[in-house]
XYZ file of C-alpha atoms in Angstrom:
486
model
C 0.000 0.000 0.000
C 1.836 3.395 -0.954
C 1.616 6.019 1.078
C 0.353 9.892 0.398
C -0.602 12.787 1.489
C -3.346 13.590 4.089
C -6.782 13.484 3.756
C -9.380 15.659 5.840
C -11.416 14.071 8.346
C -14.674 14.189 6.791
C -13.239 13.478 2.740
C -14.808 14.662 0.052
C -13.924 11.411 -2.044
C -17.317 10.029 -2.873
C -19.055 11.162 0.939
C -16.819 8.524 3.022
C -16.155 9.802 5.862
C -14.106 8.601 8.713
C -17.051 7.966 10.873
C -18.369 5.368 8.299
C -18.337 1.738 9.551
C -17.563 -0.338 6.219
C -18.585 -3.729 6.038
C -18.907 -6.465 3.179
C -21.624 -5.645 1.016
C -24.907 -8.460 0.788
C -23.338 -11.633 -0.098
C -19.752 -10.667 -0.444
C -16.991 -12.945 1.590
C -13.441 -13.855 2.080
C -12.464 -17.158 0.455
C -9.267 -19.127 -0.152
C -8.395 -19.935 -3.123
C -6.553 -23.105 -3.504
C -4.645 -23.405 -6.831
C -2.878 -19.917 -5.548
C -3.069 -20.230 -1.878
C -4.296 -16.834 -1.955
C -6.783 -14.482 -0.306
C -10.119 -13.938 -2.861
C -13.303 -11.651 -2.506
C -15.750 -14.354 -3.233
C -19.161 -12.203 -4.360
C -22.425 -13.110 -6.729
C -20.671 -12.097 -10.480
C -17.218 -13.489 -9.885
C -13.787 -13.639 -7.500
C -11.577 -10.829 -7.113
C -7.527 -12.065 -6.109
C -6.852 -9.740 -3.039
C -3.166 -8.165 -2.239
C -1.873 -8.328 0.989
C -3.019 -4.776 1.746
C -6.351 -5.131 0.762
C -6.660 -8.556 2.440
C -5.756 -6.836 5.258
C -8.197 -3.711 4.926
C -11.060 -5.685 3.899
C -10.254 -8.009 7.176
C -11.033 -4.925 9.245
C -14.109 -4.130 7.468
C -16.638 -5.545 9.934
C -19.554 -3.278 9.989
C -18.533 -2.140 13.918
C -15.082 -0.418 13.087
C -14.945 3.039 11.650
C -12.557 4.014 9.194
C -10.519 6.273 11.367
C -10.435 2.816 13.557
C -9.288 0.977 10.520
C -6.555 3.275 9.633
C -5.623 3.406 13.079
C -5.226 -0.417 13.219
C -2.952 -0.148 9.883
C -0.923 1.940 11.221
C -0.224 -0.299 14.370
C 0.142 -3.309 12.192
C 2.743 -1.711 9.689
C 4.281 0.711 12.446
C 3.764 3.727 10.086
C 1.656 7.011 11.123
C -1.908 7.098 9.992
C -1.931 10.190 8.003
C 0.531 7.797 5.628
C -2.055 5.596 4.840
C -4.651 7.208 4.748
C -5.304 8.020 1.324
C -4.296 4.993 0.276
C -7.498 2.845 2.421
C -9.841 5.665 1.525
C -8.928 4.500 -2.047
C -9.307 0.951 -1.480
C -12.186 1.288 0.124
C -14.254 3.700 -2.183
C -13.112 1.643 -4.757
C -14.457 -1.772 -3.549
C -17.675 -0.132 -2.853
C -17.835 1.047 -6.048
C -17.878 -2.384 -7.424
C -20.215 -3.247 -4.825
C -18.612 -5.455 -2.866
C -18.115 -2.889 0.011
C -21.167 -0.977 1.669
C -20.964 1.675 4.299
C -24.456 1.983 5.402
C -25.997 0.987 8.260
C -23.638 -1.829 10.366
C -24.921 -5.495 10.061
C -23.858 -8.186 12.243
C -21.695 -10.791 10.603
C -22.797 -13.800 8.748
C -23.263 -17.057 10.816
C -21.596 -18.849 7.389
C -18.750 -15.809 7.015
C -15.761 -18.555 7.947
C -15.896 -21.557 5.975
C -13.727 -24.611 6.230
C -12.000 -25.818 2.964
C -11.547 -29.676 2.888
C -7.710 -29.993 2.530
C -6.046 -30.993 -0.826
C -3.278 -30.550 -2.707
C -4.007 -27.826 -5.114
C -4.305 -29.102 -8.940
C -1.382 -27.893 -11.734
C -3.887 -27.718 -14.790
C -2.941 -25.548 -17.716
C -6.520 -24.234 -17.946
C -7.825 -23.209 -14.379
C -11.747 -24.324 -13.663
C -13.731 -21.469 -11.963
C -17.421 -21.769 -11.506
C -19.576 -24.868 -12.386
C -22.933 -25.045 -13.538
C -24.719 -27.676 -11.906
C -27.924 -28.172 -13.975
C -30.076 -30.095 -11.841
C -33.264 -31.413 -13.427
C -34.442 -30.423 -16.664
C -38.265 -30.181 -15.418
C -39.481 -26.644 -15.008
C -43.013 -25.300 -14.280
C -42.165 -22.242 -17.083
C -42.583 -22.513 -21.171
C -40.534 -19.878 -21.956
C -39.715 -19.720 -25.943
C -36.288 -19.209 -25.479
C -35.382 -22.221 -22.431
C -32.374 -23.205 -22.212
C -33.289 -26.576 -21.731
C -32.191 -28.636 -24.678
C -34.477 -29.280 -27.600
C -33.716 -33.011 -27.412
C -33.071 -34.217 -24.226
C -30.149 -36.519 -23.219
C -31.223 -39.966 -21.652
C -30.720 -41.116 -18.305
C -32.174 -40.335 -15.389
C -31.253 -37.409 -12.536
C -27.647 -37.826 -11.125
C -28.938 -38.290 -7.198
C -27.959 -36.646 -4.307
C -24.645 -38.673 -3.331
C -23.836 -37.853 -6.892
C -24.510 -34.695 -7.371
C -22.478 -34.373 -3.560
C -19.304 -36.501 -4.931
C -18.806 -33.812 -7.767
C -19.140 -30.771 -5.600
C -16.384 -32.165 -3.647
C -14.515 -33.014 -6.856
C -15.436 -29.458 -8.101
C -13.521 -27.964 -4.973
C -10.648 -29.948 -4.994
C -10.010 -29.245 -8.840
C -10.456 -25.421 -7.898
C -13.511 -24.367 -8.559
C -14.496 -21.468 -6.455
C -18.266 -21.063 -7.648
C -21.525 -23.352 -8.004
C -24.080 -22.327 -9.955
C -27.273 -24.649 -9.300
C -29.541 -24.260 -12.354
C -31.897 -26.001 -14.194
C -34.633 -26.358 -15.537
C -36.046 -25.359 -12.184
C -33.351 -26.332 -8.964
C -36.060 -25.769 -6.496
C -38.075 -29.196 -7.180
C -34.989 -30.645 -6.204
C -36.077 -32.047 -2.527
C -31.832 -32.253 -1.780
C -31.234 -28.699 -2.604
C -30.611 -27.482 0.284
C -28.570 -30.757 1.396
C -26.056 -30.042 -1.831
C -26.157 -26.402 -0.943
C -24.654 -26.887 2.212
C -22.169 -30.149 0.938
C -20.558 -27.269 -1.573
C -20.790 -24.270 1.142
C -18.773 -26.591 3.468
C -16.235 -27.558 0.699
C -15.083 -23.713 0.239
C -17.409 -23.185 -2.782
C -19.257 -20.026 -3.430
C -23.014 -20.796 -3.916
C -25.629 -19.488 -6.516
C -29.064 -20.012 -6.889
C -30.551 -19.548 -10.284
C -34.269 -19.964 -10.050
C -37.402 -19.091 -11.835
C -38.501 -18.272 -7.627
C -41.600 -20.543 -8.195
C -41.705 -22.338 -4.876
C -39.561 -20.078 -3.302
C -41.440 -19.405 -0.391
C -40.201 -18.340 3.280
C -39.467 -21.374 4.577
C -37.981 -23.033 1.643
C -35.569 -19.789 1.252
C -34.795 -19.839 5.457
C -33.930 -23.988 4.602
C -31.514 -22.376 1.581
C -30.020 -19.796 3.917
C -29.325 -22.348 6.877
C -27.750 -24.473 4.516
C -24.969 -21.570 3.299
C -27.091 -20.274 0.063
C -24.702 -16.984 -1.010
C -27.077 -15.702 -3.615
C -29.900 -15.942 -5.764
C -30.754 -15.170 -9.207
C -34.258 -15.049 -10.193
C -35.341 -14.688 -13.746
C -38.126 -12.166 -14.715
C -39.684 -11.931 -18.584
C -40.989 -8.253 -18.408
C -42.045 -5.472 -16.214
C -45.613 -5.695 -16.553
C -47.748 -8.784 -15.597
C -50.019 -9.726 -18.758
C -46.546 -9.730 -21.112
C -44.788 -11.695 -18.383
C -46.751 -14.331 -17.695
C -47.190 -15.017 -21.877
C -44.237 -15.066 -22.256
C -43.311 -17.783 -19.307
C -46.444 -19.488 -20.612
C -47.840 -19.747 -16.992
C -49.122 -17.467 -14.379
C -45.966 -16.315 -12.542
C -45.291 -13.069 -12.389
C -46.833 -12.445 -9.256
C -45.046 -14.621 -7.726
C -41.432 -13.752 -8.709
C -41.905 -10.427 -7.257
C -43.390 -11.775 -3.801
C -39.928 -14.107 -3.968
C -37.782 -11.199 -4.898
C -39.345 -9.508 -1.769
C -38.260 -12.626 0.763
C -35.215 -12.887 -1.006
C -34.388 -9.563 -0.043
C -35.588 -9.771 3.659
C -33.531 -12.633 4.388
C -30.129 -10.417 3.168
C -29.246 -12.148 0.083
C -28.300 -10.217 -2.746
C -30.458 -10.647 -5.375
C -29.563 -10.779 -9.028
C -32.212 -10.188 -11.607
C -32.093 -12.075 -14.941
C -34.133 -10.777 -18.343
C -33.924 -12.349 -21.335
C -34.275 -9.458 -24.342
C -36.301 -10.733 -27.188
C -38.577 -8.807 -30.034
C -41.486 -9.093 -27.250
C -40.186 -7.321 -24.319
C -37.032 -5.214 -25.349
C -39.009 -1.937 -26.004
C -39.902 -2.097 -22.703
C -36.384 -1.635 -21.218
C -36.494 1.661 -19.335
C -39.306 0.013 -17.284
C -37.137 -3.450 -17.198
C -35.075 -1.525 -15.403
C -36.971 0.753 -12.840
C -38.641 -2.799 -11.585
C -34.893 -4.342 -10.988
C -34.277 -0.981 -8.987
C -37.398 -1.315 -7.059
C -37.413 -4.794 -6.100
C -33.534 -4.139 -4.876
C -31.338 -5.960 -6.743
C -27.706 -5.404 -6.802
C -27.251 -6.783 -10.226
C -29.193 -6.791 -13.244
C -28.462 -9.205 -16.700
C -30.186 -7.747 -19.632
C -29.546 -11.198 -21.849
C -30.057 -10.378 -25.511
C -31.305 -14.079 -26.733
C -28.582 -16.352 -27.493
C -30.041 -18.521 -30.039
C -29.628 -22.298 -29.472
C -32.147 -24.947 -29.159
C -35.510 -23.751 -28.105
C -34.342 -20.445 -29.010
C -32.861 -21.001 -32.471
C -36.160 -22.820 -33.294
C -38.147 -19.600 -32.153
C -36.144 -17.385 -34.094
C -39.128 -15.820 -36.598
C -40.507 -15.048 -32.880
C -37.635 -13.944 -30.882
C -35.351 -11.859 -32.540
C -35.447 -7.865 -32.431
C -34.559 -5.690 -35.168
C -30.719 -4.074 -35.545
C -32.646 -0.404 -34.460
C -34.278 -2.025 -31.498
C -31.033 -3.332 -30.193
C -29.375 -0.533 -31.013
C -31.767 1.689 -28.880
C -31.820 -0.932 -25.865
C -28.141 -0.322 -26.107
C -28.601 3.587 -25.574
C -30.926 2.929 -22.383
C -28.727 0.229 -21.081
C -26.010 2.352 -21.063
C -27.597 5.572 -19.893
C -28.740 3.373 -16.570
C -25.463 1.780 -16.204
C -24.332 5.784 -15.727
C -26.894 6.706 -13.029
C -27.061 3.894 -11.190
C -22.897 3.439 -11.202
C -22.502 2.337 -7.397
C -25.950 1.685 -6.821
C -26.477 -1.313 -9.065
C -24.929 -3.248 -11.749
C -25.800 -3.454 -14.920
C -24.853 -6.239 -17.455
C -26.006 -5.728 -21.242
C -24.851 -8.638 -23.574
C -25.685 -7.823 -27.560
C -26.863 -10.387 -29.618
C -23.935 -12.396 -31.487
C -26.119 -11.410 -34.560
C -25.275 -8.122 -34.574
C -22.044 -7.788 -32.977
C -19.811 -7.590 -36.175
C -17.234 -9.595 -34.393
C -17.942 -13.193 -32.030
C -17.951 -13.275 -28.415
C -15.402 -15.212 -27.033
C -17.131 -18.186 -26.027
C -17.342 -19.137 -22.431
C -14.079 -17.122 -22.178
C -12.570 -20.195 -24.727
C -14.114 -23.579 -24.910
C -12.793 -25.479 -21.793
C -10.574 -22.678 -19.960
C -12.753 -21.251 -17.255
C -16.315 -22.721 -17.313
C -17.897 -26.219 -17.244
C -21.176 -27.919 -16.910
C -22.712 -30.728 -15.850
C -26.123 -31.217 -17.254
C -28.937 -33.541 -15.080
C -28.057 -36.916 -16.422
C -24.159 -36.594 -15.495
C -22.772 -35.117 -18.868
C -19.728 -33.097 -18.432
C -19.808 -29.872 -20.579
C -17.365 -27.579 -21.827
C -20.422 -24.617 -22.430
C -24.217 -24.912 -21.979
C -25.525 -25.657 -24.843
C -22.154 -27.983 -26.003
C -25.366 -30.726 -26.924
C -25.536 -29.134 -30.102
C -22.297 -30.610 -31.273
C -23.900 -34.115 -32.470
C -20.298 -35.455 -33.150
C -18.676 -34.916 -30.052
C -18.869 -37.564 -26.960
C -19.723 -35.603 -23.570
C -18.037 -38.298 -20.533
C -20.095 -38.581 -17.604
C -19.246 -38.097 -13.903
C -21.051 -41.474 -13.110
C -17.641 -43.253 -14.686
C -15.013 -40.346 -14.562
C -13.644 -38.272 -11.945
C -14.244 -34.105 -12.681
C -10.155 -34.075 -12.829
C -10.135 -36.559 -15.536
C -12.701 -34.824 -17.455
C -11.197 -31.676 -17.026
C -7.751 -32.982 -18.411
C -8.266 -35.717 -20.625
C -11.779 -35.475 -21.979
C -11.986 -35.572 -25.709
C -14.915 -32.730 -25.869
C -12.936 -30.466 -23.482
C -9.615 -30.669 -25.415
C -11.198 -30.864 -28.625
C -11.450 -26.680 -29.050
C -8.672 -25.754 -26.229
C -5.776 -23.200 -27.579
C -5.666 -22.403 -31.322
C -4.139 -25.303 -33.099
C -7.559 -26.780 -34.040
C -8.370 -23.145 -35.707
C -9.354 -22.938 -39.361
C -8.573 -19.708 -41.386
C -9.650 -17.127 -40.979
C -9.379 -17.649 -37.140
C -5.688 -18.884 -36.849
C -4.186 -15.930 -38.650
C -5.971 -13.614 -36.687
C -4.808 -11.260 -34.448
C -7.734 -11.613 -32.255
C -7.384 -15.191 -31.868
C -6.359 -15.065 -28.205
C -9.495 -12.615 -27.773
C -12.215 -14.505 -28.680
C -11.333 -18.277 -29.388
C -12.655 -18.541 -32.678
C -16.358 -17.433 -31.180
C -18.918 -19.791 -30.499
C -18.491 -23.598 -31.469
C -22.132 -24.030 -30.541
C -23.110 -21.251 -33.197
C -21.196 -22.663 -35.756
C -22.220 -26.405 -35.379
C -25.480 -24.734 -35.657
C -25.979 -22.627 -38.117
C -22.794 -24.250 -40.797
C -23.344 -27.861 -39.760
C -19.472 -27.885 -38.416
C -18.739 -27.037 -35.508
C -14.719 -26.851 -36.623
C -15.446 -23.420 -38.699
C -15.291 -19.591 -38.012
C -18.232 -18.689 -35.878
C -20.353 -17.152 -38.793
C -21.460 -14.079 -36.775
C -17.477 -13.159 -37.174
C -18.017 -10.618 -40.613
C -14.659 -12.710 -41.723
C -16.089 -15.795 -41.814
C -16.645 -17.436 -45.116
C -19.701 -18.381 -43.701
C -21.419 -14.974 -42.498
C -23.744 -14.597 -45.324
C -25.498 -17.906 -43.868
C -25.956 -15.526 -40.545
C -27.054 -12.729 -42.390
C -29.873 -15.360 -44.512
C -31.530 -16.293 -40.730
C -31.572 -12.651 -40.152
C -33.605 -11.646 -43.046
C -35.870 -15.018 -42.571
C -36.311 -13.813 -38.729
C -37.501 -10.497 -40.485
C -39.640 -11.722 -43.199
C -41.315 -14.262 -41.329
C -42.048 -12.483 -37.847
C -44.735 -13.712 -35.842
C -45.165 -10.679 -33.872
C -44.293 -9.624 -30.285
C -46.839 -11.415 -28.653
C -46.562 -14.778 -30.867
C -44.482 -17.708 -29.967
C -45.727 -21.032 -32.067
C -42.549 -23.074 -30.937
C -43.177 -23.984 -27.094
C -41.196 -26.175 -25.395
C -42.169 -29.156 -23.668
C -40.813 -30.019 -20.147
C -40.028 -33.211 -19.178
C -42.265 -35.336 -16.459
């Protein structure tokens, strides 16, 4: 931490003062990461590494000490005079509050799950490091939305069951994983929820829930927070009730918001998830106003990423270049005003981009998934690769998969890259884009991600976007809906 000049006692930086009492913001919490042996902030989007400094600022930030008390207790730590430091933690801390991971409201007693015990291991030497894991649950889901996520043909097998689904948590931890998502489908007719949620919480793992909210009551959400539940995510379809509820194909709306309102009473932080489509994305500015008034700290405005149900509901589902364009404007505008106060994530269409996303941040570097039946997969939506062979954690370990798998090495580094891709200087950037895309929309999943304006095949892209045009079935019409499984 350098040291600089003084700062006033009541600091204009931001309205911190020294009287504040800083504590971790709503689901934010020292971890341990351990492929690094290092300090992390653990929090709902991601991990942030911490320095020694800032390990050792955020350590004091307790909700009961003031900052002068905090720079005080510096100062006796590093036997240096507080006016040295002081700039220096009014920085640190103005900053970490500005990514929301640091409030300095009212004080709030700390979290009966804020120390966690890691199982111990030797930490993994992998050449691509394994952050978060999506743990899909069950496919069955009391929504119809036009674009699930579920796939359009479902793997067979039945539900990995709870000692399963509690063997790879452990695995996941032990590999390095820091972060659980538990998805679906619809996690909450899982009966074991809560039991997995607390097997990951006690193996170090940060823990998500990503929920539709139906049949997340009080009690079931007290269960969840007993058992170590970090966060939820709840998906909304619109602002305003009659749109919402056709769009989910079911009477919910209601209901989210009265499970947005528990979720909020019980202190987790709440993340609110909208998928952007022709049908709602006009409505944006009001989106928006309902994330801010049902509290959320984070909001995901999802452009439609079109695979399976989606890419089948394409005529229905996809907005015009103008409309995104103009969501883009009010996305942006509200990212401004509400800097501090919430964030705001707004993901284009691949469609329109120009240029690919780089998928999953690179097939098989970051990211994997393990889908109901025990299917190991590099992405989401990796099902839509018909030639590739997906191993399952009923017969491998998540270490094996992770290193030796066929599908997970298949589309690692750039040696597998065709031209245009491995000649390009943004090769390290964005991977190649999306292998799901291209399996999709070229037949191969080994080509240029056509929504790259270099690929040979872009003018196949640009076809489905004039179809999606020509053949619109109008903002309220959605003839492909998807059937959930008993």
């Amino acid at each position: 931490m350098k040291s600089s000049s003084r700062h006033d006692k009541k600091t204009s930086a931001a309205d911190l003062t020294d009287e504040d009492c800083p504590a971790l913001a709503r689901g934010v919490r020292i971890g341990n990461d351990p492929v690094t042996a290092e300090p992390v902030l653990l929090f709902p989007e991601g991990v942030l590494p911490l320095d020694q400094s800032t390990h050792d600022i955020v350590g004091l930030c307790d909700g009961n000490r003031t900052v002068e008390t905090i720079i005080r207790s510096l100062a006796d730590i590093y036997e240096i005079e507080p006016d040295a430091l002081r700039s220096s933690v009014l920085d640190c801390i103005l900053q970490l509050r500005r990514l929301l991971l640091i409030a300095t409201s009212q004080p709030r007693p700390p979290s009966e799950h804020s120390t966690v015990s890691h199982r111990p291991c030797t930490p993994p030497q992998f050449r691509y490091r394994p952050f978060l894991l999506l743990a899909e649950l069950t496919y069955r889901c009391p929504l119809h939305c036009p674009y699930c996520s579920n796939p359009a043909s479902y793997p067979t097998g039945g539900e990995l069951s709870t000692a399963d689904w509690c063997r790879v948590l452990l695995e996941a931890a032990d590999i390095g994983i820091l972060h659980v998502g538990f998805s679906g489908g619809e996690p909450l007719l899982r009966t074991d929820l809560a039991q997995l949620i607390h097997t990951a919480r006690e193996a170090g793992l940060y823990t998500n829930l990503i929920t539709s909210a139906l049949g997340l009551n009080s009690h079931r959400a007290e269960e969840l927070k007993s058992a170590g539940l970090d966060s939820v995510q709840i998906s909304l379809q619109s602002d305003e009730a009659s749109l919402a509820n056709q769009i989910a194909g079911t009477s919910s709306h209601a209901r989210k918001l009265q499970a947005a309102h528990i979720v909020r009473e019980l202190g987790f932080p709440l993340t609110v998830n909208i998928v952007l489509h022709r049908a709602n994305i006009g409505r944006l500015e009001q989106i928006i106003s309902l994330a801010e008034n049902v509290g959320a700290e984070r909001l995901e405005l999802a452009n439609t990423q079109y695979y399976g149900w989606a890419f089948r509901n394409l005529g229905a589902l996809l907005p015009t270049r103008d409309q995104v364009a103009r969501a883009a404007q009010v996305a942006n505008a509200a990212k401004e005003r509400l800097s501090g106060k919430m964030e705001i994530l707004f993901v284009t269409p691949d469609y329109y981009g120009g240029r690919p996303k780089p998928c999953m941040n690179g097939w098989g570097r970051r990211y994997l998934t393990i889908n109901p039946v025990g299917e190991a997969l590099p992405c989401p939506n990796a099902r839509e690769i018909n030639d590739l062979h997906f191993d399952n954690v009923k017969t491998r370990s998540l270490s094996w998969i992770w290193t030796e798998s066929g599908a997970f090495n298949r589309f690692r580094g750039t040696e597998w890259m065709p031209v245009p891709c491995h000649d390009c200087d943004f090769r390290e950037v964005d991977f190649g884009g999306c292998r799901c895309q291209a399996a999709l929309i070229t037949g191969r999943a080994d080509l240029t991600d056509p929504a790259c304006s270099l690929s040979p095949d872009h003018d196949k892209l640009t076809r489905l976007i004039e179809y999606a045009g020509a053949n619109s079935a109008g903002p309220a019409s959605f003839p492909f809906m998807r059937q959930n499984p008993s």
